């Protein structure tokens, strides 16, 4: 078994983050940035992160494998860590797929997803389950958590290709996803009517993205991205610093939104950027010492690498 390798994609949320925790829908897409996890012999142990260790052990436990087999893991990843691109979900899904294979069970995405969701709970408290689902199944997913035990999702076959998308990292948020979810929860409890109104607007946006991807309506991607960003700013999950950066990018005719939990005090994670002519942003990005990474959407979910 050492040498066994699995990979899973990172994800972006086109629309619906935070609202999805309250049962509103979200539109997710897998990305071309991936993570590989390889099974190695324990004496070659090199990686260490407490969450990775937890995920590895929890996946083994879930598939009832005793880890007296002297196995360890090695991670290689292009997914930015802790920045809203689903790095923890990819890790959870990879560990779950590895353990399923070691347990000699048939490759089963629903089972991988279920175990990964349990692992994600350690990292995020009460996650919606959207991240592990898109990372497991890949492509585009319309996701809704109706109840803890009923999460419904549909895989979407896009009729329209979304191109000219980039990410820039506005900085790793100081707050964890769990903390940002709690931050929104406190606001919700203080003023439910106001927050519900924002969630309803986010839902309209998510439906707009859905119709665009399905080719049912010719909506402008740039307007949907900008509208979604304004609602997330109203929720308070975008920091002042990030709003300033977004403002400057918008002056250069980019459409920008955070993707994921965001961050309210410093960085807000990755920014999803659409521009008709991305070349025109190069000088600005260079002057700010930022990295602009091109991403394509809808890539394959978790898989066993040959
Ligand atoms: O962990 P992130 O940054 O990808 O955010 C997940 C999206 C949230 O809606 C904020 C939380 C959730 O559990 O869905």
Short mmCIF file of C-alpha atoms and ligand atoms in Angstrom, two decimals:
data_model
loop_
_atom_site.label_atom_id
_atom_site.label_comp_id
_atom_site.label_asym_id
_atom_site.label_seq_id
_atom_site.Cartn_x
_atom_site.Cartn_y
_atom_site.Cartn_z
CA UNK A 1 0.00 0.00 0.00
CA UNK A 2 2.74 2.64 0.59
CA UNK A 3 2.88 4.67 -2.63
CA UNK A 4 -0.93 4.79 -2.84
CA UNK A 5 -1.85 8.33 -3.87
CA UNK A 6 -5.13 10.22 -3.95
CA UNK A 7 -5.91 13.76 -5.06
CA UNK A 8 -8.75 16.22 -4.56
CA UNK A 9 -9.42 19.71 -5.92
CA UNK A 10 -9.71 23.01 -4.11
CA UNK A 11 -13.03 24.83 -4.43
CA UNK A 12 -14.53 28.25 -4.81
CA UNK A 13 -18.00 29.39 -3.84
CA UNK A 14 -19.54 31.32 -6.71
CA UNK A 15 -22.33 32.43 -4.42
CA UNK A 16 -23.98 31.53 -1.14
CA UNK A 17 -21.26 31.44 1.53
CA UNK A 18 -22.56 32.04 5.08
CA UNK A 19 -26.19 31.95 3.88
CA UNK A 20 -25.67 28.23 3.21
CA UNK A 21 -25.16 27.64 6.95
CA UNK A 22 -28.81 28.76 7.44
CA UNK A 23 -30.28 26.48 4.79
CA UNK A 24 -30.05 28.85 1.81
CA UNK A 25 -28.56 27.40 -1.39
CA UNK A 26 -24.98 27.83 -2.54
CA UNK A 27 -23.30 27.35 -5.91
CA UNK A 28 -19.89 25.72 -5.64
CA UNK A 29 -17.23 24.82 -8.21
CA UNK A 30 -14.11 22.71 -7.99
CA UNK A 31 -10.89 24.25 -9.28
CA UNK A 32 -7.78 23.30 -11.18
CA UNK A 33 -5.65 23.73 -8.02
CA UNK A 34 -5.34 20.30 -6.37
CA UNK A 35 -3.91 18.50 -3.35
CA UNK A 36 -2.19 15.09 -3.44
CA UNK A 37 -1.86 12.86 -0.41
CA UNK A 38 0.43 9.86 -0.63
CA UNK A 39 0.67 6.95 1.77
CA UNK A 40 4.26 6.41 2.95
CA UNK A 41 6.09 4.31 5.50
CA UNK A 42 6.11 5.83 8.97
CA UNK A 43 9.89 6.02 9.13
CA UNK A 44 9.80 8.56 6.27
CA UNK A 45 7.53 10.81 8.33
CA UNK A 46 8.05 14.41 7.28
CA UNK A 47 4.73 16.27 7.28
CA UNK A 48 3.20 17.57 10.43
CA UNK A 49 0.05 19.50 11.06
CA UNK A 50 -2.26 18.69 13.91
CA UNK A 51 -5.35 18.83 11.66
CA UNK A 52 -3.74 16.54 9.07
CA UNK A 53 -2.82 14.06 11.81
CA UNK A 54 -6.34 14.26 13.21
CA UNK A 55 -7.86 13.76 9.74
CA UNK A 56 -5.58 10.79 9.00
CA UNK A 57 -6.38 9.05 12.30
CA UNK A 58 -10.11 9.85 12.20
CA UNK A 59 -10.40 8.48 8.65
CA UNK A 60 -8.62 5.27 9.72
CA UNK A 61 -10.96 4.96 12.73
CA UNK A 62 -14.06 5.59 10.60
CA UNK A 63 -13.09 2.76 8.23
CA UNK A 64 -12.15 0.57 11.23
CA UNK A 65 -8.49 0.23 10.24
CA UNK A 66 -5.94 -0.18 13.00
CA UNK A 67 -3.00 2.05 12.26
CA UNK A 68 -0.48 -0.47 13.48
CA UNK A 69 0.40 -0.81 9.80
CA UNK A 70 3.21 1.69 10.12
CA UNK A 71 1.67 4.10 7.61
CA UNK A 72 2.02 7.84 7.39
CA UNK A 73 1.15 10.43 4.76
CA UNK A 74 2.83 13.03 2.58
CA UNK A 75 0.93 16.07 1.34
CA UNK A 76 1.62 18.13 -1.78
CA UNK A 77 -0.74 20.97 -2.52
CA UNK A 78 -1.26 24.04 -4.68
CA UNK A 79 -4.37 25.06 -2.72
CA UNK A 80 -3.72 28.15 -0.56
CA UNK A 81 -4.09 27.22 3.13
CA UNK A 82 -6.77 28.76 5.33
CA UNK A 83 -7.91 31.16 2.60
CA UNK A 84 -11.37 29.92 1.56
CA UNK A 85 -10.32 27.51 -1.17
CA UNK A 86 -11.25 24.38 0.71
CA UNK A 87 -7.76 23.21 1.70
CA UNK A 88 -9.08 21.58 4.89
CA UNK A 89 -11.96 19.95 2.99
CA UNK A 90 -9.53 18.60 0.36
CA UNK A 91 -7.37 17.19 3.09
CA UNK A 92 -10.36 15.57 4.84
CA UNK A 93 -11.60 14.11 1.55
CA UNK A 94 -8.15 12.78 0.57
CA UNK A 95 -7.68 11.10 3.96
CA UNK A 96 -11.15 9.59 3.74
CA UNK A 97 -10.49 8.23 0.21
CA UNK A 98 -7.11 6.79 1.30
CA UNK A 99 -8.66 5.01 4.28
CA UNK A 100 -11.53 3.67 2.14
CA UNK A 101 -9.01 2.17 -0.27
CA UNK A 102 -6.87 0.67 2.52
CA UNK A 103 -10.02 -0.84 4.04
CA UNK A 104 -10.48 -2.56 0.63
CA UNK A 105 -13.90 -1.02 0.14
CA UNK A 106 -15.27 -0.11 -3.25
CA UNK A 107 -14.59 3.49 -4.32
CA UNK A 108 -17.75 5.24 -3.14
CA UNK A 109 -18.08 9.02 -3.23
CA UNK A 110 -21.04 9.22 -0.81
CA UNK A 111 -19.09 7.27 1.78
CA UNK A 112 -15.94 9.37 1.29
CA UNK A 113 -18.03 12.53 1.64
CA UNK A 114 -19.74 11.38 4.84
CA UNK A 115 -16.47 10.58 6.60
CA UNK A 116 -14.90 13.84 5.34
CA UNK A 117 -17.84 15.82 6.77
CA UNK A 118 -17.20 14.32 10.22
CA UNK A 119 -13.52 15.31 9.92
CA UNK A 120 -14.47 18.85 8.81
CA UNK A 121 -16.53 19.28 11.99
CA UNK A 122 -13.30 19.24 14.00
CA UNK A 123 -11.95 22.14 11.95
CA UNK A 124 -15.11 24.23 11.54
CA UNK A 125 -17.52 23.36 14.35
CA UNK A 126 -20.82 23.22 12.46
CA UNK A 127 -19.96 23.38 8.76
CA UNK A 128 -22.70 23.37 6.13
CA UNK A 129 -21.04 20.40 4.42
CA UNK A 130 -20.82 22.26 1.10
CA UNK A 131 -17.01 22.32 0.99
CA UNK A 132 -16.46 18.57 1.42
CA UNK A 133 -19.29 17.86 -1.07
CA UNK A 134 -17.84 19.90 -3.94
CA UNK A 135 -14.32 18.62 -3.26
CA UNK A 136 -15.59 15.02 -3.30
CA UNK A 137 -17.84 15.22 -6.36
CA UNK A 138 -16.04 17.94 -8.34
CA UNK A 139 -17.63 19.92 -11.19
CA UNK A 140 -20.35 22.41 -10.23
CA UNK A 141 -22.69 21.69 -7.34
CA UNK A 142 -25.89 23.39 -6.20
CA UNK A 143 -25.97 22.66 -2.48
CA UNK A 144 -28.52 23.10 0.29
CA UNK A 145 -28.42 21.86 3.88
CA UNK A 146 -32.04 21.24 4.84
CA UNK A 147 -31.17 19.65 8.21
CA UNK A 148 -28.12 18.05 9.80
CA UNK A 149 -29.25 14.72 8.35
CA UNK A 150 -30.57 15.96 5.02
CA UNK A 151 -28.14 17.72 2.74
CA UNK A 152 -29.37 17.92 -0.82
CA UNK A 153 -27.25 18.76 -3.80
CA UNK A 154 -27.34 18.52 -7.57
CA UNK A 155 -24.42 18.28 -9.89
CA UNK A 156 -24.77 20.94 -12.56
CA UNK A 157 -23.73 20.43 -16.16
CA UNK A 158 -22.67 23.90 -17.24
CA UNK A 159 -23.86 25.11 -20.63
CA UNK A 160 -21.72 28.19 -20.45
CA UNK A 161 -17.97 28.23 -19.84
CA UNK A 162 -16.79 30.73 -17.28
CA UNK A 163 -13.37 31.98 -18.30
CA UNK A 164 -11.03 34.85 -17.39
CA UNK A 165 -11.22 33.99 -13.70
CA UNK A 166 -8.32 34.59 -11.34
CA UNK A 167 -7.58 34.51 -7.70
CA UNK A 168 -5.52 36.89 -5.63
CA UNK A 169 -4.92 36.20 -1.97
CA UNK A 170 -5.90 39.19 0.17
CA UNK A 171 -4.12 37.53 3.11
CA UNK A 172 -4.81 34.59 5.41
CA UNK A 173 -7.63 35.71 7.72
CA UNK A 174 -6.82 36.00 11.40
CA UNK A 175 -10.19 34.42 12.14
CA UNK A 176 -10.97 30.77 11.45
CA UNK A 177 -14.03 29.75 9.42
CA UNK A 178 -15.72 28.70 12.68
CA UNK A 179 -15.08 32.15 14.17
CA UNK A 180 -16.49 33.90 11.09
CA UNK A 181 -19.57 31.66 11.17
CA UNK A 182 -20.04 32.56 14.86
CA UNK A 183 -19.54 36.25 14.07
CA UNK A 184 -22.42 36.09 11.55
CA UNK A 185 -24.51 34.05 14.00
CA UNK A 186 -24.20 36.78 16.66
CA UNK A 187 -25.34 39.37 14.12
CA UNK A 188 -28.23 37.11 13.10
CA UNK A 189 -29.34 36.69 16.70
CA UNK A 190 -29.19 40.45 17.33
CA UNK A 191 -31.02 41.46 14.18
CA UNK A 192 -32.58 38.47 12.40
CA UNK A 193 -34.72 40.54 10.02
CA UNK A 194 -31.75 42.50 8.68
CA UNK A 195 -29.57 39.42 8.19
CA UNK A 196 -32.41 37.38 6.64
CA UNK A 197 -32.87 40.19 4.12
CA UNK A 198 -29.18 39.95 3.16
CA UNK A 199 -29.43 36.15 2.90
CA UNK A 200 -32.46 36.51 0.60
CA UNK A 201 -30.48 38.88 -1.62
CA UNK A 202 -27.59 36.38 -1.64
CA UNK A 203 -30.04 33.65 -2.63
CA UNK A 204 -31.26 35.74 -5.61
CA UNK A 205 -27.63 36.18 -6.58
CA UNK A 206 -26.95 32.44 -6.29
CA UNK A 207 -29.96 31.75 -8.54
CA UNK A 208 -28.59 34.30 -11.01
CA UNK A 209 -25.24 32.47 -11.12
CA UNK A 210 -27.09 29.17 -11.54
CA UNK A 211 -29.12 30.43 -14.51
CA UNK A 212 -25.98 31.85 -16.05
CA UNK A 213 -24.06 28.56 -15.70
CA UNK A 214 -27.07 26.64 -17.07
CA UNK A 215 -27.26 29.06 -20.00
CA UNK A 216 -30.91 29.82 -19.17
CA UNK A 217 -30.45 33.56 -18.87
CA UNK A 218 -27.83 35.82 -20.31
CA UNK A 219 -26.89 37.55 -17.06
CA UNK A 220 -23.62 39.42 -16.70
CA UNK A 221 -21.09 37.51 -14.57
CA UNK A 222 -19.42 40.76 -13.59
CA UNK A 223 -22.64 42.20 -12.12
CA UNK A 224 -23.43 39.04 -10.18
CA UNK A 225 -19.92 38.92 -8.67
CA UNK A 226 -20.05 42.59 -7.64
CA UNK A 227 -23.56 42.33 -6.18
CA UNK A 228 -22.59 39.25 -4.19
CA UNK A 229 -19.53 41.05 -2.82
CA UNK A 230 -21.66 44.01 -1.64
CA UNK A 231 -23.96 41.64 0.32
CA UNK A 232 -20.97 39.92 1.92
CA UNK A 233 -19.60 43.34 2.89
CA UNK A 234 -22.98 44.16 4.47
CA UNK A 235 -22.67 40.96 6.48
CA UNK A 236 -19.34 42.28 7.79
CA UNK A 237 -17.14 39.41 6.63
CA UNK A 238 -14.81 41.56 4.49
CA UNK A 239 -12.13 43.59 6.27
CA UNK A 240 -11.50 47.31 5.66
CA UNK A 241 -8.12 46.49 4.11
CA UNK A 242 -9.66 43.96 1.73
CA UNK A 243 -12.46 46.36 0.77
CA UNK A 244 -9.82 48.94 -0.14
CA UNK A 245 -7.99 46.41 -2.34
CA UNK A 246 -11.29 45.39 -3.98
CA UNK A 247 -12.09 49.07 -4.59
CA UNK A 248 -8.77 49.55 -6.40
CA UNK A 249 -9.30 46.43 -8.52
CA UNK A 250 -12.82 47.60 -9.37
CA UNK A 251 -11.40 50.93 -10.57
CA UNK A 252 -9.42 48.83 -13.02
CA UNK A 253 -12.68 47.30 -14.23
CA UNK A 254 -12.31 43.99 -12.40
CA UNK A 255 -15.27 42.30 -10.71
CA UNK A 256 -14.24 40.89 -7.36
CA UNK A 257 -15.69 38.91 -4.48
CA UNK A 258 -14.31 37.07 -1.51
CA UNK A 259 -14.99 33.33 -1.63
CA UNK A 260 -15.50 31.40 1.59
CA UNK A 261 -15.78 32.59 5.16
CA UNK A 262 -13.83 35.85 4.67
CA UNK A 263 -12.09 37.70 7.50
CA UNK A 264 -13.06 40.94 9.22
CA UNK A 265 -9.89 42.21 10.84
CA UNK A 266 -7.06 41.82 8.33
CA UNK A 267 -6.91 39.52 5.29
CA UNK A 268 -10.15 38.02 3.98
CA UNK A 269 -8.72 35.04 2.09
CA UNK A 270 -8.74 34.62 -1.65
CA UNK A 271 -10.49 37.03 -3.95
CA UNK A 272 -12.27 35.66 -6.97
CA UNK A 273 -11.67 38.03 -9.86
CA UNK A 274 -13.20 38.32 -13.29
CA UNK A 275 -11.74 40.64 -15.90
CA UNK A 276 -12.41 40.87 -19.62
CA UNK A 277 -8.77 41.65 -20.20
CA UNK A 278 -6.74 40.19 -17.31
CA UNK A 279 -3.44 41.39 -18.82
CA UNK A 280 -4.42 44.93 -17.90
CA UNK A 281 -4.21 44.06 -14.17
CA UNK A 282 -0.64 42.75 -14.31
CA UNK A 283 1.17 46.00 -13.45
CA UNK A 284 -1.15 46.79 -10.57
CA UNK A 285 -0.79 43.29 -9.13
CA UNK A 286 2.99 43.48 -9.46
CA UNK A 287 3.18 46.89 -7.80
CA UNK A 288 1.23 45.48 -4.80
CA UNK A 289 3.47 42.37 -4.72
CA UNK A 290 0.40 40.14 -5.11
CA UNK A 291 0.18 36.83 -6.94
CA UNK A 292 -2.50 36.49 -9.57
CA UNK A 293 -3.29 32.82 -10.25
CA UNK A 294 -5.47 31.75 -13.14
CA UNK A 295 -8.08 29.12 -12.17
CA UNK A 296 -10.37 27.02 -14.26
CA UNK A 297 -13.55 25.63 -12.78
CA UNK A 298 -15.40 22.34 -12.79
CA UNK A 299 -12.45 19.96 -12.46
CA UNK A 300 -12.72 16.34 -11.35
CA UNK A 301 -13.43 15.57 -7.70
CA UNK A 302 -11.46 13.17 -5.52
CA UNK A 303 -9.65 10.39 -7.39
CA UNK A 304 -7.16 7.62 -6.84
CA UNK A 305 -4.01 8.53 -8.75
CA UNK A 306 -2.36 5.83 -10.84
O1 LIG B 1 -14.05 27.39 5.01
P1 LIG B 1 -14.36 28.35 3.91
O2 LIG B 1 -13.64 29.63 4.02
O3 LIG B 1 -14.31 27.73 2.56
O4 LIG B 1 -15.92 28.81 4.12
C1 LIG B 1 -16.95 27.93 4.12
C2 LIG B 1 -18.22 28.62 3.79
C3 LIG B 1 -19.10 29.06 4.94
O5 LIG B 1 -20.40 29.21 4.37
C4 LIG B 1 -18.66 30.40 5.50
C5 LIG B 1 -19.16 28.04 6.08
C6 LIG B 1 -19.86 26.74 5.75
O6 LIG B 1 -19.75 25.83 6.58
O7 LIG B 1 -20.51 26.63 4.70
#
